[in-house]
Amino acid sequence: MISQDMMGLGKKRSTIREIFEYGNARAKIVGRENVFDFSLGNPNVPAPSVLTEELKGFIDAEAADALHGYTSATGIEWVRESMAESLNSRFGTKFSKDNFYMTCGAAASICIVLKAIACPGDEFVVPAPFFPEYRCWIENTVNGKCVIVPARTEDFQINFEAFEASINENTKAVIINTPNNPCGAVYSEETIIKLSEILKAAQKKYGHAIYLISDEPYREIVFDGLKIPFVTKYYDNTFVCYSFSKSLSLPGERIGYVLVPDEMEDSKDVYAAVCGAGRVLGYVCAPSLFQRVVGKCSILTSDITVYETNRKLLYDGLINAGFSCVKPQGTFYMFPRSLEADEYAFCERAKKYDLLLVPGTDFGCPGHVRIAYCVKTETIERALPLFDKLAKEYK
Amino acid sequence: MISQDMMGLGKKRSTIREIFEYGNARAKIVGRENVFDFSLGNPNVPAPSVLTEELKGFIDAEAADALHGYTSATGIEWVRESMAESLNSRFGTKFSKDNFYMTCGAAASICIVLKAIACPGDEFVVPAPFFPEYRCWIENTVNGKCVIVPARTEDFQINFEAFEASINENTKAVIINTPNNPCGAVYSEETIIKLSEILKAAQKKYGHAIYLISDEPYREIVFDGLKIPFVTKYYDNTFVCYSFSKSLSLPGERIGYVLVPDEMEDSKDVYAAVCGAGRVLGYVCAPSLFQRVVGKCSILTSDITVYETNRKLLYDGLINAGFSCVKPQGTFYMFPRSLEADEYAFCERAKKYDLLLVPGTDFGCPGHVRIAYCVKTETIERALPLFDKLAKEYK
């Protein structure tokens, strides 16, 4: 007499969470320092110290009832202005505060967008590899059909042949995640242009809008000075779903936004639907103190140099050990091929060395494993000989 | 091609918000101090100073990456323990941490509970007067049928005859809100017992659980030393949806919980469904810093004496002016009868005196108006002569 779907979703622990718990249990036996837990994407560098100063500053300067009071459902005006300025100064866009709706993080942003646009019978296309919760939200939050596009494993750009075949008259939206969790790939400008062209042609063919939902929590975590193509500049019907979880190391504070550009078809109506969806999902406003904090820190990031250091060390080490891996251009994840076809068996074998990896199947990409390298550099240094031993078992 | 329901909900501004905006516009003309805005339920007393000290203490004492990191989806263990201890010490209950699921406030709590239990064809019964968003969530979050029970306006306890008639085999749950927004009534123990008996009989008759969803953000704001009957002690299948918004004056920080007692039928399954529903609605965890803060402050409240002072002043003043009103026993709302049958017309007339009141129809109780007296006492003192003039127009 309760929702069996919800009960099922609540009982099924995520693979990642299972591995994390296993790691905790192992730590009690062999010591925390001897467990190489690469399962969780929890940033290990602190928020910038300026952010902490701003946080304290608001607490000291503002009256508590105002500081912790309700904000407008869409978010504090000057905070939304700051969001616009931050993007405009970095990407040459022309957003205003009215394009932004502050949310409780990227998960909230994506659920709100799905709820705002979904109609019965809609299909949502997701290129693999992808963040596993997309499927949960498409199927359960809006009862949509989740259409997976197989990964292009040679470079983790989009498999366009399969992508085109996945679009039909029921396609309501495509969800992309660049820089990508789990593989760290960044879609090139060429990829974004080609994606846009296919979607524009499909819109024309089917006579209705097809939305691009760009999930961008890793937008600021890119390496080698890479420039990210800002998706709204290429395709008008783009929602940007953002979170400060990763860039400012604030995952627990639940703060982000939905961006609805003016260029979007019927953008005012769509923005209203975003507001309605926020209401219906039980979001009253984004947390008020952290709205202010990110309003002051919107162009900052945590010190992400450690991620770049870790990437080089881990990537070179894995290649030397004989692994095959697309070199990540961003995020703090690496997604090498498993050394045997069944990556679950491979992950089990890795456990012998207390190397905790996540199987790729949940990300829609079997035969790969995810390594979250948001850990101390020393952890990677000490793990590399173990990856080497693991690889030797397959030689 | 977007959700017309969501667009409609986003475009339709709430009556309360309309009045609030009108007040802001008037303030520019006649001065802020001459607008008597009784529309919004935003606490006007600050959070206790101990809370601010705890907030700063966490920022100083804990490493930022841990402090702002993801917590368990259900909430931090010691925080949930604190929630249990706080209730157990005050209400003689025997909850443990495992009965609590931390949320982004009461709106989130209610949406999560509805999503956890709703199945196609379900009906949800709501005694009037009620918080208007209940209808929105029942109809839109879970596509349920919202069945309103007319108010018992003589004392704002439950109209049991109408209530019993509203229960049928499709009834999944009843939502109650005591102390009540908009009228300030507190359900007596007698009311809770009778409500429980009717629901127990209905469960037996229809052969399935009927849940009571007790929305309790005003639980701590009661007057004259009144003791609140704690609902789970009377009826096993009770969810408690709580928020610290009102008791600790933190409405913008979005922090509360769902309580699933062990006594509930299949309580472990129901708790799992709550976890699943949280996931599906895009809630990853409750905000991490404020989880800790309310964990430390769970037995505190803001200084609510001003609400009691205001209640006496306003109630006596209204009665003297000739209004008819059930005396509130809690919250910071008063819900007198309108002085003419059409309370919209009455609210318009009140505007002449810059008295901003909310029509009762949205709360399911026409012919009444809500006065939110979470304002400075001086504001009430200065408003009373105006209420007097307004009443004289009807003599």
Tab-separated table of N, CA and C in Angstrom, chain A residues 1-3 6-7 9-12 17 41-47 52 55-56 59-60 64-65 67-72 107-108 111 115-119 133 136-137 140-141 172 208 211 245-246 249-254 269-270 272-273 275-277 279-290, chain B residues 1-3 6-7 9-12 17 41-47 52 55-56 59-60 64-65 67-71 104 107-108 111 115-119 133 136-137 140-141 172 208 211 245-246 249-254 269-270 272-273 275-277 279-290:
chain	number	residue	atom	x	y	z
A	1	MET	N	0.807	-1.210	0.000
A	1	MET	CA	0.000	0.000	0.000
A	1	MET	C	0.850	1.275	0.000
A	2	ILE	N	2.180	1.094	-0.008
A	2	ILE	CA	3.021	2.274	-0.244
A	2	ILE	C	3.570	2.143	-1.652
A	3	SER	N	4.344	3.122	-2.086
A	3	SER	CA	4.884	3.051	-3.436
A	3	SER	C	5.999	2.014	-3.489
A	6	MET	N	9.260	3.452	-4.879
A	6	MET	CA	10.067	4.244	-3.938
A	6	MET	C	10.770	3.321	-2.955
A	7	MET	N	10.052	2.290	-2.499
A	7	MET	CA	10.655	1.363	-1.541
A	7	MET	C	11.848	0.664	-2.195
A	9	LEU	N	13.708	1.754	-4.635
A	9	LEU	CA	14.814	2.709	-4.797
A	9	LEU	C	15.506	3.002	-3.466
A	10	GLY	N	14.720	2.980	-2.395
A	10	GLY	CA	15.307	3.243	-1.084
A	10	GLY	C	16.100	2.055	-0.562
A	11	LYS	N	15.674	0.857	-0.919
A	11	LYS	CA	16.354	-0.336	-0.393
A	11	LYS	C	17.610	-0.677	-1.176
A	12	LYS	N	17.559	-0.416	-2.485
A	12	LYS	CA	18.715	-0.757	-3.315
A	12	LYS	C	19.814	0.264	-3.030
A	17	ARG	N	27.959	3.374	-2.867
A	17	ARG	CA	27.780	3.402	-1.419
A	17	ARG	C	28.192	2.056	-0.803
A	41	GLY	N	33.037	10.598	-5.021
A	41	GLY	CA	33.395	11.890	-5.611
A	41	GLY	C	33.192	13.042	-4.648
A	42	ASN	N	33.704	12.893	-3.461
A	42	ASN	CA	33.608	13.942	-2.438
A	42	ASN	C	34.900	14.764	-2.509
A	43	PRO	N	34.826	16.046	-2.873
A	43	PRO	CA	36.061	16.830	-3.026
A	43	PRO	C	36.921	16.760	-1.759
A	44	ASN	N	38.222	16.562	-1.921
A	44	ASN	CA	39.086	16.477	-0.742
A	44	ASN	C	39.887	17.740	-0.504
A	45	VAL	N	39.697	18.753	-1.351
A	45	VAL	CA	40.325	20.045	-1.047
A	45	VAL	C	39.264	20.944	-0.426
A	46	PRO	N	39.649	21.717	0.589
A	46	PRO	CA	38.636	22.526	1.260
A	46	PRO	C	38.135	23.675	0.384
A	47	ALA	N	37.010	24.225	0.762
A	47	ALA	CA	36.519	25.461	0.142
A	47	ALA	C	37.603	26.536	0.291
A	52	THR	N	35.240	30.975	3.439
A	52	THR	CA	35.002	30.873	4.888
A	52	THR	C	34.911	32.264	5.510
A	55	LEU	N	31.555	33.681	4.671
A	55	LEU	CA	30.553	32.990	5.482
A	55	LEU	C	30.477	33.641	6.871
A	56	LYS	N	31.649	33.795	7.495
A	56	LYS	CA	31.677	34.430	8.819
A	56	LYS	C	31.218	35.881	8.739
A	59	ILE	N	27.512	36.216	8.836
A	59	ILE	CA	26.969	35.895	10.164
A	59	ILE	C	27.171	37.085	11.109
A	60	ASP	N	28.332	37.743	10.990
A	60	ASP	CA	28.606	38.897	11.863
A	60	ASP	C	27.833	40.141	11.447
A	64	ALA	N	20.169	38.089	12.276
A	64	ALA	CA	19.900	36.657	12.076
A	64	ALA	C	18.555	36.409	11.408
A	65	ASP	N	17.531	37.205	11.757
A	65	ASP	CA	16.222	36.919	11.169
A	65	ASP	C	16.217	37.201	9.665
A	67	LEU	N	19.089	37.193	7.752
A	67	LEU	CA	20.092	36.300	7.152
A	67	LEU	C	19.528	34.904	6.908
A	68	HIS	N	18.756	34.396	7.870
A	68	HIS	CA	18.238	33.030	7.766
A	68	HIS	C	16.773	33.008	7.326
A	69	GLY	N	16.255	34.147	6.873
A	69	GLY	CA	14.852	34.231	6.484
A	69	GLY	C	14.605	33.664	5.087
A	70	TYR	N	13.330	33.492	4.767
A	70	TYR	CA	12.972	33.083	3.410
A	70	TYR	C	13.574	34.062	2.416
A	71	THR	N	13.996	33.551	1.285
A	71	THR	CA	14.316	34.438	0.166
A	71	THR	C	13.205	34.261	-0.856
A	72	SER	N	13.225	35.090	-1.874
A	72	SER	CA	12.341	34.864	-3.015
A	72	SER	C	12.546	33.431	-3.498
A	107	ALA	N	21.326	18.096	-8.474
A	107	ALA	CA	20.282	17.064	-8.489
A	107	ALA	C	18.912	17.743	-8.502
A	108	ALA	N	18.750	18.742	-7.638
A	108	ALA	CA	17.504	19.515	-7.620
A	108	ALA	C	17.288	20.197	-8.963
A	111	CYS	N	16.135	17.612	-11.600
A	111	CYS	CA	14.759	17.163	-11.327
A	111	CYS	C	13.758	18.265	-11.651
A	115	LYS	N	10.888	17.988	-14.493
A	115	LYS	CA	9.477	18.157	-14.105
A	115	LYS	C	8.838	19.317	-14.884
A	116	ALA	N	9.626	20.347	-15.159
A	116	ALA	CA	9.090	21.516	-15.876
A	116	ALA	C	8.719	21.189	-17.315
A	117	ILE	N	9.462	20.288	-17.939
A	117	ILE	CA	9.252	20.076	-19.378
A	117	ILE	C	8.522	18.779	-19.708
A	118	ALA	N	8.497	17.815	-18.773
A	118	ALA	CA	8.018	16.477	-19.125
A	118	ALA	C	6.519	16.435	-19.365
A	119	CYS	N	6.139	15.735	-20.427
A	119	CYS	CA	4.739	15.439	-20.738
A	119	CYS	C	4.645	13.917	-20.930
A	133	GLU	N	22.188	8.502	-11.608
A	133	GLU	CA	20.906	9.035	-11.139
A	133	GLU	C	20.049	9.592	-12.278
A	136	CYS	N	17.366	7.216	-12.891
A	136	CYS	CA	16.400	7.226	-11.781
A	136	CYS	C	15.428	8.394	-11.927
A	137	TRP	N	15.962	9.571	-12.213
A	137	TRP	CA	15.095	10.761	-12.299
A	137	TRP	C	14.186	10.706	-13.525
A	140	ASN	N	11.582	7.858	-12.742
A	140	ASN	CA	10.755	7.948	-11.538
A	140	ASN	C	10.242	9.345	-11.231
A	141	THR	N	11.024	10.366	-11.492
A	141	THR	CA	10.563	11.719	-11.178
A	141	THR	C	9.508	12.149	-12.189
A	172	LYS	N	12.112	14.507	-25.914
A	172	LYS	CA	11.878	15.796	-25.284
A	172	LYS	C	13.179	16.496	-24.948
A	208	HIS	N	8.905	20.427	-33.013
A	208	HIS	CA	8.825	20.873	-31.609
A	208	HIS	C	10.220	21.005	-31.009
A	211	TYR	N	15.054	19.873	-25.968
A	211	TYR	CA	15.921	20.607	-25.038
A	211	TYR	C	17.230	19.878	-24.799
A	245	SER	N	28.924	22.379	-5.713
A	245	SER	CA	29.433	21.259	-4.918
A	245	SER	C	30.898	20.959	-5.182
A	246	LYS	N	31.252	20.922	-6.454
A	246	LYS	CA	32.592	20.468	-6.812
A	246	LYS	C	33.560	21.641	-6.932
A	249	SER	N	33.830	23.020	-3.435
A	249	SER	CA	33.909	21.982	-2.382
A	249	SER	C	32.819	22.148	-1.326
A	250	LEU	N	31.569	22.274	-1.806
A	250	LEU	CA	30.430	22.471	-0.910
A	250	LEU	C	29.319	21.441	-1.147
A	251	PRO	N	29.665	20.173	-1.394
A	251	PRO	CA	28.599	19.252	-1.816
A	251	PRO	C	27.462	19.099	-0.811
A	252	GLY	N	27.779	19.209	0.485
A	252	GLY	CA	26.727	19.024	1.482
A	252	GLY	C	25.817	20.224	1.650
A	253	GLU	N	26.217	21.390	1.113
A	253	GLU	CA	25.423	22.600	1.377
A	253	GLU	C	24.289	22.797	0.381
A	254	ARG	N	24.250	21.991	-0.654
A	254	ARG	CA	23.122	21.961	-1.590
A	254	ARG	C	22.822	23.340	-2.162
A	269	ASP	N	7.825	31.441	-20.453
A	269	ASP	CA	6.931	30.347	-20.057
A	269	ASP	C	7.728	29.207	-19.433
A	270	VAL	N	8.862	28.922	-20.041
A	270	VAL	CA	9.684	27.824	-19.522
A	270	VAL	C	10.191	28.174	-18.133
A	272	ALA	N	8.750	30.084	-16.006
A	272	ALA	CA	7.594	29.915	-15.099
A	272	ALA	C	7.397	28.450	-14.746
A	273	ALA	N	7.573	27.580	-15.741
A	273	ALA	CA	7.414	26.137	-15.478
A	273	ALA	C	8.491	25.641	-14.514
A	275	CYS	N	9.759	27.457	-12.132
A	275	CYS	CA	9.266	27.917	-10.822
A	275	CYS	C	8.176	26.982	-10.306
A	276	GLY	N	7.253	26.606	-11.172
A	276	GLY	CA	6.172	25.700	-10.776
A	276	GLY	C	6.712	24.344	-10.353
A	277	ALA	N	7.688	23.851	-11.096
A	277	ALA	CA	8.264	22.537	-10.778
A	277	ALA	C	8.999	22.572	-9.444
A	279	ARG	N	8.251	24.400	-6.906
A	279	ARG	CA	7.171	24.369	-5.908
A	279	ARG	C	6.672	22.942	-5.691
A	280	VAL	N	6.403	22.255	-6.803
A	280	VAL	CA	5.783	20.933	-6.758
A	280	VAL	C	6.726	19.872	-6.170
A	281	LEU	N	8.024	20.075	-6.323
A	281	LEU	CA	8.970	19.111	-5.760
A	281	LEU	C	9.330	19.449	-4.311
A	282	GLY	N	8.720	20.514	-3.772
A	282	GLY	CA	8.914	20.825	-2.354
A	282	GLY	C	10.104	21.719	-2.053
A	283	TYR	N	10.626	22.377	-3.094
A	283	TYR	CA	11.701	23.338	-2.868
A	283	TYR	C	11.089	24.721	-2.658
A	284	VAL	N	11.330	25.320	-1.522
A	284	VAL	CA	10.730	26.616	-1.220
A	284	VAL	C	11.669	27.742	-1.665
A	285	CYS	N	12.907	27.637	-1.243
A	285	CYS	CA	13.958	28.505	-1.769
A	285	CYS	C	15.274	27.773	-1.526
A	286	ALA	N	16.326	28.192	-2.215
A	286	ALA	CA	17.648	27.607	-1.947
A	286	ALA	C	18.138	28.129	-0.599
A	287	PRO	N	18.987	27.352	0.105
A	287	PRO	CA	19.442	27.758	1.443
A	287	PRO	C	19.984	29.189	1.452
A	288	SER	N	19.456	30.009	2.372
A	288	SER	CA	19.647	31.459	2.278
A	288	SER	C	21.076	31.909	2.568
A	289	LEU	N	21.719	31.357	3.589
A	289	LEU	CA	23.085	31.789	3.900
A	289	LEU	C	24.037	31.419	2.762
A	290	PHE	N	23.921	30.213	2.243
A	290	PHE	CA	24.830	29.802	1.172
A	290	PHE	C	24.481	30.428	-0.171
B	1	MET	N	4.539	22.295	-25.396
B	1	MET	CA	5.457	21.157	-25.308
B	1	MET	C	6.200	21.092	-23.965
B	2	ILE	N	5.914	22.036	-23.075
B	2	ILE	CA	6.398	21.879	-21.708
B	2	ILE	C	5.190	21.514	-20.853
B	3	SER	N	5.418	21.286	-19.593
B	3	SER	CA	4.299	20.917	-18.730
B	3	SER	C	3.426	22.145	-18.472
B	6	MET	N	2.915	22.795	-14.720
B	6	MET	CA	4.024	23.468	-14.027
B	6	MET	C	4.046	24.952	-14.396
B	7	MET	N	3.803	25.234	-15.684
B	7	MET	CA	3.804	26.630	-16.114
B	7	MET	C	2.713	27.397	-15.385
B	9	LEU	N	1.370	26.724	-12.482
B	9	LEU	CA	1.736	26.892	-11.073
B	9	LEU	C	2.817	27.952	-10.893
B	10	GLY	N	3.691	28.032	-11.873
B	10	GLY	CA	4.754	29.028	-11.777
B	10	GLY	C	4.259	30.432	-12.048
B	11	LYS	N	3.266	30.547	-12.923
B	11	LYS	CA	2.769	31.882	-13.294
B	11	LYS	C	1.804	32.445	-12.269
B	12	LYS	N	1.018	31.541	-11.682
B	12	LYS	CA	0.037	32.000	-10.707
B	12	LYS	C	0.773	32.384	-9.440
B	17	ARG	N	1.837	36.287	-1.706
B	17	ARG	CA	2.943	36.978	-2.363
B	17	ARG	C	2.460	38.264	-3.047
B	41	GLY	N	4.323	34.854	6.908
B	41	GLY	CA	4.690	34.112	8.114
B	41	GLY	C	6.183	33.945	8.268
B	42	ASN	N	6.909	35.024	8.122
B	42	ASN	CA	8.370	35.024	8.265
B	42	ASN	C	8.676	35.430	9.714
B	43	PRO	N	9.264	34.542	10.524
B	43	PRO	CA	9.509	34.891	11.931
B	43	PRO	C	10.290	36.202	12.044
B	44	ASN	N	9.844	37.074	12.956
B	44	ASN	CA	10.534	38.358	13.117
B	44	ASN	C	11.432	38.399	14.340
B	45	VAL	N	11.514	37.280	15.085
B	45	VAL	CA	12.497	37.237	16.168
B	45	VAL	C	13.695	36.439	15.663
B	46	PRO	N	14.894	36.883	16.013
B	46	PRO	CA	16.069	36.192	15.463
B	46	PRO	C	16.252	34.809	16.064
B	47	ALA	N	17.044	33.995	15.399
B	47	ALA	CA	17.468	32.717	15.969
B	47	ALA	C	18.142	32.988	17.313
B	52	THR	N	23.726	31.007	16.907
B	52	THR	CA	24.755	31.713	16.136
B	52	THR	C	26.150	31.318	16.627
B	55	LEU	N	26.918	27.916	15.254
B	55	LEU	CA	27.200	28.059	13.821
B	55	LEU	C	28.653	28.471	13.619
B	56	LYS	N	29.068	29.508	14.339
B	56	LYS	CA	30.466	29.967	14.228
B	56	LYS	C	31.434	28.905	14.742
B	59	ILE	N	32.203	26.348	12.161
B	59	ILE	CA	33.045	26.888	11.092
B	59	ILE	C	34.501	26.967	11.561
B	60	ASP	N	34.691	27.347	12.833
B	60	ASP	CA	36.058	27.446	13.355
B	60	ASP	C	36.678	26.082	13.643
B	64	ALA	N	36.970	22.521	6.526
B	64	ALA	CA	35.907	22.927	5.601
B	64	ALA	C	35.436	21.786	4.716
B	65	ASP	N	36.369	20.922	4.267
B	65	ASP	CA	35.921	19.861	3.355
B	65	ASP	C	35.001	18.869	4.068
B	67	LEU	N	33.199	19.685	6.898
B	67	LEU	CA	32.031	20.450	7.349
B	67	LEU	C	30.998	20.627	6.238
B	68	HIS	N	31.481	20.912	5.037
B	68	HIS	CA	30.583	21.185	3.914
B	68	HIS	C	30.423	19.978	2.984
B	69	GLY	N	30.931	18.813	3.422
B	69	GLY	CA	30.879	17.621	2.564
B	69	GLY	C	29.512	16.955	2.585
B	70	TYR	N	29.319	16.019	1.650
B	70	TYR	CA	28.094	15.225	1.657
B	70	TYR	C	27.923	14.574	3.024
B	71	THR	N	26.692	14.476	3.469
B	71	THR	CA	26.416	13.622	4.614
B	71	THR	C	25.689	12.399	4.070
B	104	CYS	N	15.255	18.982	3.722
B	104	CYS	CA	15.336	20.419	3.453
B	104	CYS	C	14.025	21.095	3.869
B	107	ALA	N	8.280	21.476	3.774
B	107	ALA	CA	7.727	21.282	2.424
B	107	ALA	C	8.351	20.039	1.805
B	108	ALA	N	9.658	19.931	1.923
B	108	ALA	CA	10.355	18.734	1.431
B	108	ALA	C	9.850	17.497	2.156
B	111	CYS	N	6.345	16.519	0.813
B	111	CYS	CA	6.439	15.992	-0.557
B	111	CYS	C	7.063	14.604	-0.560
B	115	LYS	N	5.166	11.234	-1.782
B	115	LYS	CA	5.756	10.441	-2.870
B	115	LYS	C	6.034	9.009	-2.408
B	116	ALA	N	6.407	8.861	-1.139
B	116	ALA	CA	6.732	7.528	-0.612
B	116	ALA	C	5.496	6.625	-0.543
B	117	ILE	N	4.339	7.219	-0.265
B	117	ILE	CA	3.158	6.373	-0.012
B	117	ILE	C	2.152	6.348	-1.156
B	118	ALA	N	2.207	7.333	-2.051
B	118	ALA	CA	1.125	7.479	-3.035
B	118	ALA	C	1.123	6.379	-4.084
B	119	CYS	N	-0.061	5.870	-4.365
B	119	CYS	CA	-0.285	4.932	-5.449
B	119	CYS	C	-1.421	5.511	-6.309
B	133	GLU	N	-0.485	25.027	0.159
B	133	GLU	CA	0.385	24.180	-0.665
B	133	GLU	C	0.035	22.696	-0.565
B	136	CYS	N	-1.638	21.753	-3.661
B	136	CYS	CA	-0.679	21.743	-4.780
B	136	CYS	C	0.122	20.443	-4.787
B	137	TRP	N	0.618	20.048	-3.637
B	137	TRP	CA	1.462	18.841	-3.565
B	137	TRP	C	0.646	17.579	-3.819
B	140	ASN	N	-0.321	17.726	-7.623
B	140	ASN	CA	0.738	17.808	-8.633
B	140	ASN	C	1.958	16.950	-8.347
B	141	THR	N	2.327	16.813	-7.075
B	141	THR	CA	3.523	16.014	-6.780
B	141	THR	C	3.206	14.533	-6.945
B	172	LYS	N	-5.732	7.335	1.364
B	172	LYS	CA	-4.376	6.897	1.691
B	172	LYS	C	-3.853	7.594	2.936
B	208	HIS	N	-6.633	-1.706	4.972
B	208	HIS	CA	-5.292	-1.199	4.641
B	208	HIS	C	-4.936	-0.008	5.521
B	211	TYR	N	-2.629	6.585	6.605
B	211	TYR	CA	-1.571	7.311	7.313
B	211	TYR	C	-2.049	8.684	7.774
B	245	SER	N	12.136	25.920	10.782
B	245	SER	CA	11.913	27.257	10.223
B	245	SER	C	11.326	28.227	11.235
B	246	LYS	N	10.314	27.769	11.960
B	246	LYS	CA	9.564	28.678	12.821
B	246	LYS	C	10.129	28.663	14.248
B	249	SER	N	13.593	30.127	13.924
B	249	SER	CA	13.657	31.286	13.020
B	249	SER	C	14.706	31.086	11.919
B	250	LEU	N	14.601	29.934	11.241
B	250	LEU	CA	15.550	29.586	10.176
B	250	LEU	C	14.843	29.241	8.866
B	251	PRO	N	13.784	29.955	8.489
B	251	PRO	CA	13.000	29.469	7.347
B	251	PRO	C	13.790	29.359	6.040
B	252	GLY	N	14.772	30.225	5.871
B	252	GLY	CA	15.532	30.186	4.615
B	252	GLY	C	16.564	29.085	4.553
B	253	GLU	N	16.883	28.476	5.703
B	253	GLU	CA	17.979	27.496	5.699
B	253	GLU	C	17.535	26.089	5.338
B	254	ARG	N	16.245	25.880	5.233
B	254	ARG	CA	15.700	24.626	4.719
B	254	ARG	C	16.216	23.411	5.483
B	269	ASP	N	10.075	-0.813	5.731
B	269	ASP	CA	9.758	-0.635	4.311
B	269	ASP	C	9.353	0.810	4.029
B	270	VAL	N	8.563	1.363	4.939
B	270	VAL	CA	8.113	2.743	4.732
B	270	VAL	C	9.308	3.702	4.796
B	272	ALA	N	12.323	2.981	4.016
B	272	ALA	CA	13.040	2.809	2.737
B	272	ALA	C	12.355	3.601	1.631
B	273	ALA	N	11.025	3.595	1.628
B	273	ALA	CA	10.296	4.353	0.602
B	273	ALA	C	10.531	5.856	0.760
B	275	CYS	N	13.325	7.128	1.844
B	275	CYS	CA	14.666	7.321	1.257
B	275	CYS	C	14.575	7.354	-0.271
B	276	GLY	N	13.796	6.437	-0.829
B	276	GLY	CA	13.643	6.405	-2.284
B	276	GLY	C	12.994	7.670	-2.808
B	277	ALA	N	11.983	8.148	-2.097
B	277	ALA	CA	11.272	9.357	-2.522
B	277	ALA	C	12.192	10.571	-2.450
B	279	ARG	N	15.370	10.585	-2.909
B	279	ARG	CA	16.233	10.468	-4.091
B	279	ARG	C	15.523	10.961	-5.352
B	280	VAL	N	14.270	10.509	-5.512
B	280	VAL	CA	13.523	10.782	-6.740
B	280	VAL	C	13.137	12.259	-6.860
B	281	LEU	N	12.974	12.932	-5.733
B	281	LEU	CA	12.627	14.357	-5.782
B	281	LEU	C	13.882	15.242	-5.860
B	282	GLY	N	15.055	14.616	-5.910
B	282	GLY	CA	16.295	15.376	-6.117
B	282	GLY	C	16.943	15.890	-4.845
B	283	TYR	N	16.531	15.317	-3.702
B	283	TYR	CA	17.187	15.690	-2.447
B	283	TYR	C	18.336	14.721	-2.195
B	284	VAL	N	19.544	15.221	-2.110
B	284	VAL	CA	20.707	14.355	-1.935
B	284	VAL	C	20.995	14.163	-0.447
B	285	CYS	N	21.051	15.277	0.264
B	285	CYS	CA	21.106	15.230	1.727
B	285	CYS	C	20.614	16.599	2.196
B	286	ALA	N	20.260	16.713	3.463
B	286	ALA	CA	19.884	18.016	4.008
B	286	ALA	C	21.159	18.847	4.170
B	287	PRO	N	21.042	20.182	4.101
B	287	PRO	CA	22.246	21.033	4.167
B	287	PRO	C	23.130	20.688	5.376
B	288	SER	N	24.417	20.460	5.107
B	288	SER	CA	25.283	19.809	6.093
B	288	SER	C	25.601	20.687	7.297
B	289	LEU	N	25.909	21.970	7.082
B	289	LEU	CA	26.239	22.835	8.219
B	289	LEU	C	25.026	23.000	9.133
B	290	PHE	N	23.864	23.234	8.560
B	290	PHE	CA	22.671	23.430	9.402
B	290	PHE	C	22.135	22.132	9.992
